[in-house]
C-alpha cells in the first residue's frame, strides 16, 4: 500500500540477542522510526529531537512545557493529556535533561524527549498522530507562556510552572556543582555550556515567547526527529497511524538538508581548573567535591567510552572499589560516599563526586585520588576487573528483562544523536554485551594505560562546593529586595495590572474543550492486551518439610529472585535502633567460613559480586533504603538476584549472610560513619524532610519507621561511633538479638520468583539435584525448631498512632530550611483500612479524577503556576489518605486552590464531567497495568498480594471495579473522604525556605491549617526518642 511504501526499512538488529529492533525512515520527510519488539502489556513511545541551547534562557525546556498546551488541530490547553488518558495512558511527559541529571547515571544536554506509555497498542496508535501534531504544530500562545513558564504575580512575587521547577533545583549543592562543572569543561561555542532548563535570572529577564517560537522553527522538523516505540505494535498499523502526520508535513514543506547539531569537535580544555563555590545551607558541616575531565568521543571512540565506564565501575563500585577503600572504608574517612557519573556528549566527560567531605579535608581529596590511581597503575587487580566485566554482562542481560523499554530506548537515542546509520554501530549501541565481552581479553596493560592516559594525564576540573549560611541570607535578601523594588516601581496600579493580566491568561488557558473534540477518541478495548503469565505456589508439596513459610512464583525469567522476609516485631525498642546500621553492615561484613577461617569483608564482597547480581537488605517488603521503611515496616527483607548458572553458589549466600557474618566493632564503625556522613545533605532536602516529619507524626515511638528516621538515627550513629570500640560488647549483643530473631523459621517468609522449568533443568545436572534440597541447605534452621508457616503480615496501621488519639490531638509542624528555595506540604487524615472495602475503587477513581493530568488540581495548581507537583493517595495498609504539594513557589496559593476546588464541587458550583471520569478511569487502569509490565513487576505484585491477604489476580479484579465506577459515586466519596482531608486538622507537615516560615504559617493558618514552628532539627521532636 501507499502508506507501507512511505516507510523503508533501514536495518534490523537484535538487542543483546533478545529483542528485535528495526529502524525505518520516511522517504518523503526523513522522519525516523525505531521499533523494539518487547513482549508485555505496555507500549512505550519516546519522541526524540536533537536540541541545542546557545544561552541560559532555557528554551529547550520552556518549549517542552508549551508543547503540551494545544496544537493547530487540537487548539485547547490540556486536551493532549486528557486524550492520552482516554487511550489507556497516564498523561504524557518529557525531559530536557540538564536539570534531570541522572538518567541512567548519564547527564545530557543534547536532546528533548517526549514520552508516552499505553496499555496495549490500540491506544498508542490512536494517540500518536495527536501527539505529533502538538510537537510539530504547537500553538505557543503568550497566555500559555505567562502561566506555564514565568509571570510576576499581583503581589510582586515570581511564578510559573517552569520557574517553580527551576527554583527548587538551582541552588542545591548538586545542581550548582553540575552547572559549574559543565560550564568549565565545555566552552560556550560547544553548546554543552548552557543550562537547557534555564536559570532563574534569565527566566525573569530575557526568556520570552518570541525566542521560544524561533527555537521551535529551528529544531522541530522531521529530519531531526526519531520516534522510538518499545512494545508489541504491528508496524503496518503504526505506519497507518502516522499517515496524516506525513501528509501534513509534506503539504507544509520539509527542509531538504539538515545537519545534526552535535557532530562537530569540541575545543580542548587549555589547563586544569580549581573552583570554589558556595551553596545555601542552615549548617556549615560538609562539602561536596567533584573532580571531572574530558573522556573519549561518543562519535568516534565508542569502545573507549565503554572501557572508561568499566574502569570507573572497577574504581568505585561497592565497598571494595579502590577509590571507595581509600576514601570511605577507613576509620579516618575523607568522604561519606563516592560515586562516578558521565556526560555522554559528543565528547564525553567523566567525573567523581565525593559527598560528606569535612571542610578541613577538601584539599586532601585530589591528592588522595592521584595517590590511589597511581597505586592502581602499580598494582592493578585483574581478577577484580574480570569480575566487574562479567557482572556488567549479566546486568546488561538483566536490563533486557527488567527494564527493556528504557534500556533500549536510551541506547537508540545515543545512536540517533551521534550515529551515522551504520548497522554494526547501531547493534553495538543496543547490545552492550557485544562490546563488554570484548574487554575480557584485554590485558592488564590496557587498563593501566587507560588510568594513566584517560584519567591521570587529563586536565582535571575540580569544583569544591561548601555550605554557607551567609550565602543563604544573601539569596533571601535578594529576593526580598526584588519584590520590594517591584512594589516601589510599579505601585498599586502596576501590580493590579499584573494581577489582571495573569487572571486573563489563566482564563484564556482554561477555555472549555468542546465535547466534539473529546468524543473523537473512544477508550480502547483491554481484551487484546498481552499480559505476562505467572503461576503461584504457596508452600508447595515438594517443599512440605521446609520449616518456614514459602511462596514460589513461576515466571518467564533467566534469573532467580529471592526475598527473605524477616519479622522484627518482637525486638526491643533499644535493639530496633540498631536495625538501620545492621541492614547496611550485614551485606558487607566479615564471615566465618565452615572450617573456622575468618574471611575479610573485602574478600566477602569480592565473592558476593562474583556470585550474585544484586544483594541488599531493607526495612519493608518493597524497598526502604537508608533511614526509610517501605510498607510492612516491621519486615527486614533480604533481596538477592542470582544467575541461573550460579544458583547453588548464589543461594548459599543466604546462609552466609544470615548465619555466618561476624560482628567486628571497627567495621561497624566504618559503616556507621558512612551513614552519618550522608545525613547533612539529606537534611537540606525539603521533600525528604517533609516526608520524615509526616511519618514521624503518624507512627508510634517504638515502630521501625520512627526509630529509623534520619535525624534520630544521626544522633544515635554519632554516639555509636564515639563509643566504639568500648561499646563493642553492647553492639554485639544487639546484633546477636537481631540474628536470633531472623534465623527463627517462625519469623521467616521466603519468596522466590523464577522459571521453574529452567531452574529444575539447571539443578538436574548438579549434585543438589532438586530445589527443595538446596532450600534446606540455604536455611540451616535449628533442628529442633518446629515447622512454621506463619505470615507476619500485620498492616502498617498496627504500628501507627491510633486514629482517635490523633483526632483528639491533631499536630501540624512547619520547618524552615535555608538550603530550600521551594515549599513542600504533606497532610493526612484517617481513611479506609482494607483494599477489599467497597469504597476503595470509587475512592482511588475520585482521587484520580481530581489529580489526573489536566484534571481540576492540575489546571488549578500546576496550570496556575503555584506549584510544580502535587499528589493524592489512599493507603489502605496505613488507613491514611494523603495530599502532598511539592516544589511550590506559592504554597498557600496552591493549597487554597485545592481547597476551593473540593468545596466548589461539593457545593454544586462546579459540575463533575463524564469525559474527565472516563479519562480518570482509563489512566488509573493504565497505572495498575504498568506495574505488571515485566515478569518481575508481576511477581512483586504477587508478593504484596500475599501480605495484604488478597488474591493473586487482585490487579485485574481491581481494574474491573474501576471500570464500573459511575459519576454519581464521586460526590458522596468526595464528601466522605476528601472534605475531611482539607477541612479537618489531623497530621500536617510543611517545609519551606527559612525566610518564609512566618508568611507561610500565616497563609496556611488562614486556610485552617494549625501549624507549630519547629526549632532547629537537633532540638526538635525528630531528634527525641520518646
Short mmCIF file of C-alpha atoms in Angstrom, two decimals, residues 230-527:
data_model
loop_
_atom_site.label_atom_id
_atom_site.label_comp_id
_atom_site.label_asym_id
_atom_site.label_seq_id
_atom_site.Cartn_x
_atom_site.Cartn_y
_atom_site.Cartn_z
CA UNK A 230 9.13 -0.26 22.58
CA UNK A 231 6.39 -2.86 22.83
CA UNK A 232 4.12 -5.07 20.76
CA UNK A 233 2.77 -2.99 17.85
CA UNK A 234 2.15 -4.11 14.29
CA UNK A 235 4.38 -1.92 12.04
CA UNK A 236 1.64 -1.60 9.40
CA UNK A 237 -0.82 -0.19 11.95
CA UNK A 238 1.87 2.12 13.25
CA UNK A 239 2.64 3.48 9.77
CA UNK A 240 -1.06 3.98 9.05
CA UNK A 241 -1.50 5.94 12.26
CA UNK A 242 1.24 8.33 11.07
CA UNK A 243 -0.25 8.80 7.60
CA UNK A 244 -2.00 12.14 8.43
CA UNK A 245 1.22 13.40 10.06
CA UNK A 246 3.31 12.63 6.97
CA UNK A 247 0.72 14.20 4.63
CA UNK A 248 0.61 17.43 6.63
CA UNK A 249 4.42 17.63 6.81
CA UNK A 250 4.66 17.19 3.03
CA UNK A 251 1.93 19.79 2.39
CA UNK A 252 3.72 22.34 4.59
CA UNK A 253 7.08 21.56 3.02
CA UNK A 254 10.03 19.70 4.52
CA UNK A 255 13.50 21.23 4.59
CA UNK A 256 15.87 19.45 2.19
CA UNK A 257 19.11 19.35 4.11
CA UNK A 258 19.65 19.01 7.83
CA UNK A 259 22.88 18.63 9.77
CA UNK A 260 22.66 17.16 13.26
CA UNK A 261 23.58 19.84 15.81
CA UNK A 262 26.10 17.72 17.74
CA UNK A 263 28.64 16.37 15.29
CA UNK A 264 31.44 18.95 15.33
CA UNK A 265 34.53 18.63 17.53
CA UNK A 266 34.56 20.26 20.96
CA UNK A 267 37.57 22.51 21.77
CA UNK A 268 40.04 21.09 24.32
CA UNK A 269 40.44 22.38 27.90
CA UNK A 270 43.51 24.59 27.97
CA UNK A 271 44.59 23.98 31.61
CA UNK A 272 43.49 22.31 34.87
CA UNK A 273 41.00 24.36 36.90
CA UNK A 274 40.03 24.56 40.59
CA UNK A 275 36.86 26.46 41.50
CA UNK A 276 35.36 27.12 44.92
CA UNK A 277 31.61 27.74 45.05
CA UNK A 278 29.03 28.20 47.83
CA UNK A 279 25.53 26.80 48.25
CA UNK A 280 22.92 27.99 50.78
CA UNK A 281 22.55 25.96 53.99
CA UNK A 282 21.50 26.19 57.65
CA UNK A 283 24.66 24.38 58.69
CA UNK A 284 28.26 24.56 57.52
CA UNK A 285 29.11 20.91 58.11
CA UNK A 286 30.21 19.12 54.97
CA UNK A 287 31.28 19.87 51.42
CA UNK A 288 30.77 18.27 48.03
CA UNK A 289 33.90 17.85 45.87
CA UNK A 290 33.65 16.96 42.19
CA UNK A 291 36.62 16.07 40.00
CA UNK A 292 35.96 15.81 36.28
CA UNK A 293 37.85 15.58 33.00
CA UNK A 294 37.23 15.04 29.32
CA UNK A 295 36.69 11.49 28.13
CA UNK A 296 36.74 9.87 24.67
CA UNK A 297 34.48 10.88 21.77
CA UNK A 298 31.00 9.31 21.81
CA UNK A 299 31.05 9.50 18.00
CA UNK A 300 34.48 8.14 17.03
CA UNK A 301 35.63 6.26 20.15
CA UNK A 302 32.61 4.25 21.29
CA UNK A 303 34.68 1.31 22.57
CA UNK A 304 36.93 3.61 24.61
CA UNK A 305 33.84 5.20 26.22
CA UNK A 306 32.61 1.71 27.19
CA UNK A 307 36.07 0.88 28.58
CA UNK A 308 36.06 4.05 30.70
CA UNK A 309 32.67 3.09 32.18
CA UNK A 310 34.03 -0.32 33.16
CA UNK A 311 37.17 1.24 34.63
CA UNK A 312 35.09 3.63 36.75
CA UNK A 313 32.97 0.69 37.94
CA UNK A 314 36.22 -1.06 38.93
CA UNK A 315 37.38 2.03 40.82
CA UNK A 316 34.16 2.95 42.63
CA UNK A 317 31.65 0.09 42.64
CA UNK A 318 30.92 -1.49 46.06
CA UNK A 319 32.94 -1.19 49.25
CA UNK A 320 35.97 -2.91 47.70
CA UNK A 321 36.43 -0.45 44.83
CA UNK A 322 39.91 1.11 45.29
CA UNK A 323 38.54 4.67 45.47
CA UNK A 324 35.86 3.58 47.96
CA UNK A 325 38.52 1.78 50.01
CA UNK A 326 40.82 4.79 50.31
CA UNK A 327 38.16 7.48 50.80
CA UNK A 328 35.20 5.88 52.59
CA UNK A 329 36.06 2.46 54.05
CA UNK A 330 38.56 3.71 56.64
CA UNK A 331 38.44 4.94 60.24
CA UNK A 332 39.58 8.41 59.17
CA UNK A 333 37.43 8.58 56.02
CA UNK A 334 37.74 11.60 53.75
CA UNK A 335 34.16 11.29 52.38
CA UNK A 336 30.90 9.53 53.29
CA UNK A 337 30.33 8.39 49.71
CA UNK A 338 31.99 8.36 46.29
CA UNK A 339 30.17 7.92 43.01
CA UNK A 340 31.03 8.45 39.39
CA UNK A 341 28.93 9.95 36.62
CA UNK A 342 29.29 10.60 32.93
CA UNK A 343 28.14 13.25 30.49
CA UNK A 344 27.59 11.30 27.28
CA UNK A 345 28.10 14.22 24.92
CA UNK A 346 29.83 14.16 21.53
CA UNK A 347 32.97 14.50 23.64
CA UNK A 348 32.28 12.77 26.94
CA UNK A 349 33.13 13.90 30.46
CA UNK A 350 33.68 11.56 33.41
CA UNK A 351 33.67 12.75 36.99
CA UNK A 352 33.97 11.58 40.60
CA UNK A 353 31.58 13.00 43.20
CA UNK A 354 32.77 12.98 46.83
CA UNK A 355 29.98 13.71 49.33
CA UNK A 356 30.22 14.28 53.08
CA UNK A 357 33.70 15.84 52.86
CA UNK A 358 34.94 17.53 56.02
CA UNK A 359 35.57 21.24 55.35
CA UNK A 360 39.15 20.89 56.55
CA UNK A 361 39.76 17.94 54.23
CA UNK A 362 38.76 19.45 50.87
CA UNK A 363 42.33 19.89 49.62
CA UNK A 364 43.18 16.28 50.51
CA UNK A 365 40.66 14.87 48.01
CA UNK A 366 42.59 15.46 44.73
CA UNK A 367 45.90 14.49 46.37
CA UNK A 368 44.47 11.20 47.65
CA UNK A 369 42.72 10.47 44.33
CA UNK A 370 46.02 10.90 42.48
CA UNK A 371 47.75 8.61 45.00
CA UNK A 372 45.00 5.97 44.72
CA UNK A 373 45.18 5.97 40.93
CA UNK A 374 48.99 5.79 40.90
CA UNK A 375 48.76 2.84 43.30
CA UNK A 376 46.44 1.13 40.79
CA UNK A 377 48.95 1.72 38.00
CA UNK A 378 51.43 -0.28 40.08
CA UNK A 379 49.04 -2.91 41.50
CA UNK A 380 46.08 -3.31 39.15
CA UNK A 381 43.79 -6.18 40.21
CA UNK A 382 42.92 -8.14 37.05
CA UNK A 383 40.74 -10.60 38.97
CA UNK A 384 38.50 -7.76 40.16
CA UNK A 385 38.45 -6.25 36.66
CA UNK A 386 37.32 -9.58 35.21
CA UNK A 387 34.59 -9.81 37.87
CA UNK A 388 33.41 -6.28 37.02
CA UNK A 389 33.22 -7.09 33.29
CA UNK A 390 31.33 -10.37 33.85
CA UNK A 391 28.89 -8.68 36.23
CA UNK A 392 28.28 -5.90 33.68
CA UNK A 393 27.40 -8.51 31.06
CA UNK A 394 24.82 -10.04 33.41
CA UNK A 395 23.46 -6.59 34.35
CA UNK A 396 23.00 -5.83 30.66
CA UNK A 397 21.04 -9.09 30.22
CA UNK A 398 19.05 -8.35 33.38
CA UNK A 399 18.06 -4.94 31.97
CA UNK A 400 16.66 -6.73 28.89
CA UNK A 401 14.27 -8.47 31.29
CA UNK A 402 13.50 -5.86 33.95
CA UNK A 403 13.75 -2.52 32.13
CA UNK A 404 13.94 -3.37 28.41
CA UNK A 405 11.85 -0.40 27.23
CA UNK A 406 14.09 2.27 28.75
CA UNK A 407 17.38 0.38 28.25
CA UNK A 408 16.85 0.01 24.51
CA UNK A 409 15.35 3.49 24.06
CA UNK A 410 18.31 5.22 25.75
CA UNK A 411 20.75 3.30 23.54
CA UNK A 412 18.75 4.24 20.42
CA UNK A 413 18.73 7.92 21.50
CA UNK A 414 22.55 7.80 21.58
CA UNK A 415 22.56 6.33 18.07
CA UNK A 416 20.12 8.98 16.80
CA UNK A 417 22.23 11.84 18.18
CA UNK A 418 25.71 10.54 17.36
CA UNK A 419 25.36 7.63 14.92
CA UNK A 420 25.63 7.59 11.13
CA UNK A 421 23.20 4.88 10.01
CA UNK A 422 25.84 2.18 10.39
CA UNK A 423 24.22 -1.15 11.26
CA UNK A 424 27.26 -2.52 13.14
CA UNK A 425 27.43 0.61 15.30
CA UNK A 426 23.67 0.53 15.90
CA UNK A 427 23.87 -3.09 17.06
CA UNK A 428 26.79 -2.25 19.34
CA UNK A 429 24.82 0.52 20.99
CA UNK A 430 21.70 -1.57 21.63
CA UNK A 431 23.70 -4.69 22.62
CA UNK A 432 26.04 -3.70 25.41
CA UNK A 433 27.14 -7.31 25.85
CA UNK A 434 28.87 -7.31 22.42
CA UNK A 435 31.27 -4.56 23.43
CA UNK A 436 31.65 -5.58 27.09
CA UNK A 437 32.55 -9.21 26.26
CA UNK A 438 35.37 -7.94 24.05
CA UNK A 439 37.10 -6.46 27.12
CA UNK A 440 37.52 -9.88 28.78
CA UNK A 441 40.56 -10.49 26.56
CA UNK A 442 42.19 -7.12 27.25
CA UNK A 443 45.46 -7.44 29.23
CA UNK A 444 46.37 -5.60 32.40
CA UNK A 445 48.46 -3.12 30.38
CA UNK A 446 45.33 -1.90 28.58
CA UNK A 447 43.62 -0.90 31.85
CA UNK A 448 46.76 0.57 33.40
CA UNK A 449 47.23 2.64 30.25
CA UNK A 450 43.62 3.82 30.49
CA UNK A 451 44.15 5.01 34.08
CA UNK A 452 47.31 6.84 33.00
CA UNK A 453 46.05 8.40 29.77
CA UNK A 454 42.31 8.56 30.44
CA UNK A 455 42.47 10.00 33.99
CA UNK A 456 45.91 10.93 35.38
CA UNK A 457 47.15 12.71 32.24
CA UNK A 458 43.89 14.61 31.67
CA UNK A 459 43.37 18.21 32.73
CA UNK A 460 41.30 17.96 35.90
CA UNK A 461 38.45 20.34 36.69
CA UNK A 462 37.86 20.43 40.46
CA UNK A 463 34.72 22.01 41.91
CA UNK A 464 34.67 22.46 45.70
CA UNK A 465 31.13 23.26 46.88
CA UNK A 466 30.81 24.37 50.51
CA UNK A 467 27.69 25.21 52.56
CA UNK A 468 27.22 28.83 53.54
CA UNK A 469 24.79 30.48 55.97
CA UNK A 470 25.84 33.88 54.63
CA UNK A 471 25.02 32.92 51.04
CA UNK A 472 21.63 31.66 52.20
CA UNK A 473 20.97 35.05 53.79
CA UNK A 474 22.17 36.88 50.66
CA UNK A 475 19.77 34.94 48.41
CA UNK A 476 16.85 35.61 50.77
CA UNK A 477 17.69 39.34 50.86
CA UNK A 478 17.98 39.48 47.05
CA UNK A 479 14.50 38.01 46.65
CA UNK A 480 13.05 40.32 49.31
CA UNK A 481 14.63 43.37 47.63
CA UNK A 482 13.40 42.25 44.20
CA UNK A 483 9.80 42.10 45.45
CA UNK A 484 10.18 45.41 47.33
CA UNK A 485 11.64 47.04 44.23
CA UNK A 486 8.65 45.96 42.14
CA UNK A 487 6.27 47.43 44.70
CA UNK A 488 8.18 50.74 44.58
CA UNK A 489 8.45 50.90 40.78
CA UNK A 490 5.00 49.58 39.84
CA UNK A 491 2.94 50.81 42.77
CA UNK A 492 -0.57 49.50 43.38
CA UNK A 493 -1.85 50.24 39.84
CA UNK A 494 1.06 48.43 38.22
CA UNK A 495 0.68 45.38 40.47
CA UNK A 496 -3.08 45.31 39.86
CA UNK A 497 -2.37 45.35 36.11
CA UNK A 498 -0.10 42.30 36.54
CA UNK A 499 -2.83 40.51 38.52
CA UNK A 500 -5.39 41.25 35.82
CA UNK A 501 -3.04 40.07 33.04
CA UNK A 502 -2.39 36.81 34.91
CA UNK A 503 -6.12 36.28 35.51
CA UNK A 504 -6.83 36.86 31.80
CA UNK A 505 -4.06 34.45 30.80
CA UNK A 506 -5.46 31.79 33.14
CA UNK A 507 -8.96 32.31 31.74
CA UNK A 508 -7.65 32.06 28.18
CA UNK A 509 -5.88 28.81 29.03
CA UNK A 510 -8.96 27.45 30.80
CA UNK A 511 -11.25 27.62 27.74
CA UNK A 512 -13.54 24.61 27.77
CA UNK A 513 -12.73 21.85 25.30
CA UNK A 514 -15.81 21.18 23.14
CA UNK A 515 -17.34 17.72 23.66
CA UNK A 516 -16.88 17.06 19.90
CA UNK A 517 -13.09 17.07 20.40
CA UNK A 518 -13.29 14.76 23.37
CA UNK A 519 -15.55 12.35 21.51
CA UNK A 520 -13.04 11.95 18.66
CA UNK A 521 -11.41 9.20 20.71
CA UNK A 522 -13.05 6.22 22.33
CA UNK A 523 -11.41 4.16 25.08
CA UNK A 524 -9.59 1.19 23.52
CA UNK A 525 -10.60 -2.37 24.37
CA UNK A 526 -8.44 -4.00 27.08
CA UNK A 527 -9.19 -7.56 25.94
#
